[in-house]
Amino acid sequence: MDYNKLMQQIEKEEGNVPYAYQDHLGYWTIGIGFLIDQRKGGGLHPEEIQFIFTRRIKETIADLRKFSWYDSLNEAQQAALISMHYNLGSTKFRGFKKMIRNFEQGNIKGAVAEMLDSKWAKQDIPKRAKALAKQVETGLW
């Protein structure tokens, strides 16, 4: 079996959509016809979830390493920022301009204050935000 030809054929027939969409029967699907609708027994396999998760974490770390101050933080502080960035995405994370400026200046307490002085911390996920801010401030897991 020529798997490359087979895969090309199926991709052409199914399409390749990088976001969730409803198929012609109204079932949630993603990618190249991957049924993810729970109503029809769809979903991702654990290996697929781990693959995507690992890739996204690596992308998050690569984006954070673009900040000159990131590597000077300890592992627990970096982990907290990875979690924050993972939750927010790159664009929203970069919107924390005052927090980033405080990190650039080596002002951890100021950066933590800016983390907590946000809609993200007050409305979106206050418990997680407080825990991550404490992790950055103390440098402890």
C-alpha positions as a printed NumPy array, in Angstrom:
array([[  0.   ,   0.   ,   0.   ],
       [  1.321,   3.442,  -0.916],
       [  0.408,   5.261,   2.311],
       [  1.466,   8.648,   0.945],
       [ -1.033,   8.367,  -1.925],
       [ -3.687,   7.036,   0.417],
       [ -3.166,   9.891,   2.863],
       [ -3.213,  12.472,   0.049],
       [ -6.476,  11.034,  -1.24 ],
       [ -8.178,  11.063,   2.151],
       [ -6.918,  14.565,   2.956],
       [ -8.265,  15.795,  -0.386],
       [-11.637,  14.167,   0.336],
       [-11.906,  15.232,   3.978],
       [-10.189,  18.601,   3.818],
       [ -7.717,  19.881,   6.385],
       [ -9.191,  22.338,   8.877],
       [ -6.999,  23.548,  11.776],
       [ -9.943,  24.372,  14.066],
       [-13.099,  22.678,  15.293],
       [-15.983,  22.76 ,  12.842],
       [-19.288,  20.995,  12.418],
       [-19.387,  18.463,   9.605],
       [-22.32 ,  18.07 ,   7.208],
       [-24.216,  16.138,   9.912],
       [-23.499,  18.709,  12.613],
       [-20.819,  16.73 ,  14.479],
       [-17.714,  18.463,  15.777],
       [-14.65 ,  17.565,  13.779],
       [-11.095,  18.907,  13.447],
       [ -8.096,  18.442,  11.205],
       [ -8.455,  15.817,   8.489],
       [-11.849,  14.467,   9.472],
       [-11.02 ,  13.71 ,  13.115],
       [-14.364,  13.288,  14.841],
       [-14.138,  14.912,  18.276],
       [-17.863,  15.071,  19.042],
       [-18.549,  13.127,  22.23 ],
       [-22.128,  12.468,  21.085],
       [-20.764,  10.12 ,  18.41 ],
       [-17.966,   8.603,  20.47 ],
       [-15.374,  11.009,  19.133],
       [-12.432,  12.51 ,  20.934],
       [ -8.676,  12.521,  20.939],
       [ -6.586,   9.545,  22.005],
       [ -4.383,  10.092,  25.093],
       [ -1.258,   9.941,  22.893],
       [ -2.658,  12.668,  20.63 ],
       [ -3.441,  14.875,  23.615],
       [  0.075,  14.412,  25.015],
       [  1.636,  15.125,  21.615],
       [ -0.282,  18.388,  21.229],
       [  0.338,  19.364,  24.854],
       [  4.085,  18.704,  24.619],
       [  4.33 ,  20.647,  21.371],
       [  2.428,  23.618,  22.82 ],
       [  4.617,  23.669,  25.935],
       [  7.748,  23.682,  23.748],
       [  6.295,  26.532,  21.661],
       [  5.459,  28.453,  24.843],
       [  8.979,  28.055,  26.216],
       [ 10.51 ,  29.096,  22.886],
       [  8.378,  32.241,  22.896],
       [  9.276,  33.085,  26.506],
       [ 12.982,  32.593,  25.799],
       [ 12.765,  35.583,  23.448],
       [ 12.636,  37.753,  26.577],
       [ 16.18 ,  38.52 ,  27.737],
       [ 15.216,  38.198,  31.408],
       [ 13.483,  34.805,  31.19 ],
       [ 16.592,  32.629,  31.55 ],
       [ 17.644,  34.518,  34.692],
       [ 14.567,  33.243,  36.543],
       [ 14.693,  30.001,  38.474],
       [ 12.83 ,  26.892,  37.351],
       [  9.757,  27.483,  39.531],
       [  9.427,  31.078,  38.327],
       [  9.83 ,  29.996,  34.715],
       [  7.2  ,  27.29 ,  35.221],
       [  4.734,  29.841,  36.575],
       [  5.245,  32.059,  33.536],
       [  4.948,  29.068,  31.208],
       [  1.603,  28.274,  32.819],
       [  0.463,  31.891,  32.554],
       [  1.569,  32.158,  28.906],
       [ -0.008,  28.779,  28.083],
       [ -3.303,  29.98 ,  29.529],
       [ -3.281,  33.411,  27.89 ],
       [ -1.502,  32.782,  24.615],
       [  1.374,  34.858,  23.289],
       [ -0.578,  37.975,  22.292],
       [ -2.383,  38.403,  25.605],
       [  0.75 ,  37.542,  27.585],
       [  2.655,  40.27 ,  25.735],
       [ -0.158,  42.643,  26.684],
       [  1.183,  42.55 ,  30.254],
       [  3.597,  45.343,  29.328],
       [  4.127,  46.65 ,  32.879],
       [  4.781,  43.15 ,  34.187],
       [  7.291,  42.532,  31.392],
       [  8.977,  45.882,  32.07 ],
       [  9.346,  44.945,  35.749],
       [ 10.951,  41.636,  34.811],
       [ 13.322,  43.512,  32.491],
       [ 14.307,  45.715,  35.436],
       [ 14.75 ,  42.722,  37.75 ],
       [ 11.814,  43.862,  39.883],
       [ 10.097,  40.579,  40.758],
       [  7.743,  42.162,  43.319],
       [  6.648,  44.757,  40.779],
       [  6.101,  42.048,  38.157],
       [  4.008,  40.058,  40.621],
       [  1.942,  43.139,  41.462],
       [  1.257,  43.637,  37.751],
       [  0.262,  39.991,  37.36 ],
       [ -2.312,  40.44 ,  40.097],
       [ -3.522,  43.848,  38.885],
       [ -5.276,  42.436,  35.822],
       [ -8.623,  41.181,  34.597],
       [ -6.928,  37.805,  34.181],
       [ -6.199,  37.651,  37.922],
       [ -9.361,  39.328,  39.179],
       [-12.016,  37.809,  36.939],
       [-10.726,  35.095,  34.651],
       [ -8.878,  32.67 ,  36.925],
       [ -8.205,  34.343,  40.283],
       [ -7.176,  31.218,  42.213],
       [ -4.684,  30.094,  39.577],
       [ -3.358,  33.635,  39.081],
       [ -2.705,  34.069,  42.809],
       [ -0.928,  30.719,  42.985],
       [  1.251,  31.555,  39.966],
       [  2.05 ,  35.008,  41.333],
       [  3.129,  33.448,  44.636],
       [  5.279,  30.948,  42.739],
       [  7.023,  33.793,  40.889],
       [  7.454,  35.838,  44.06 ],
       [  8.835,  33.016,  46.217],
       [ 10.634,  31.111,  43.481],
       [  9.205,  27.918,  44.974],
       [  6.993,  25.274,  43.353]])
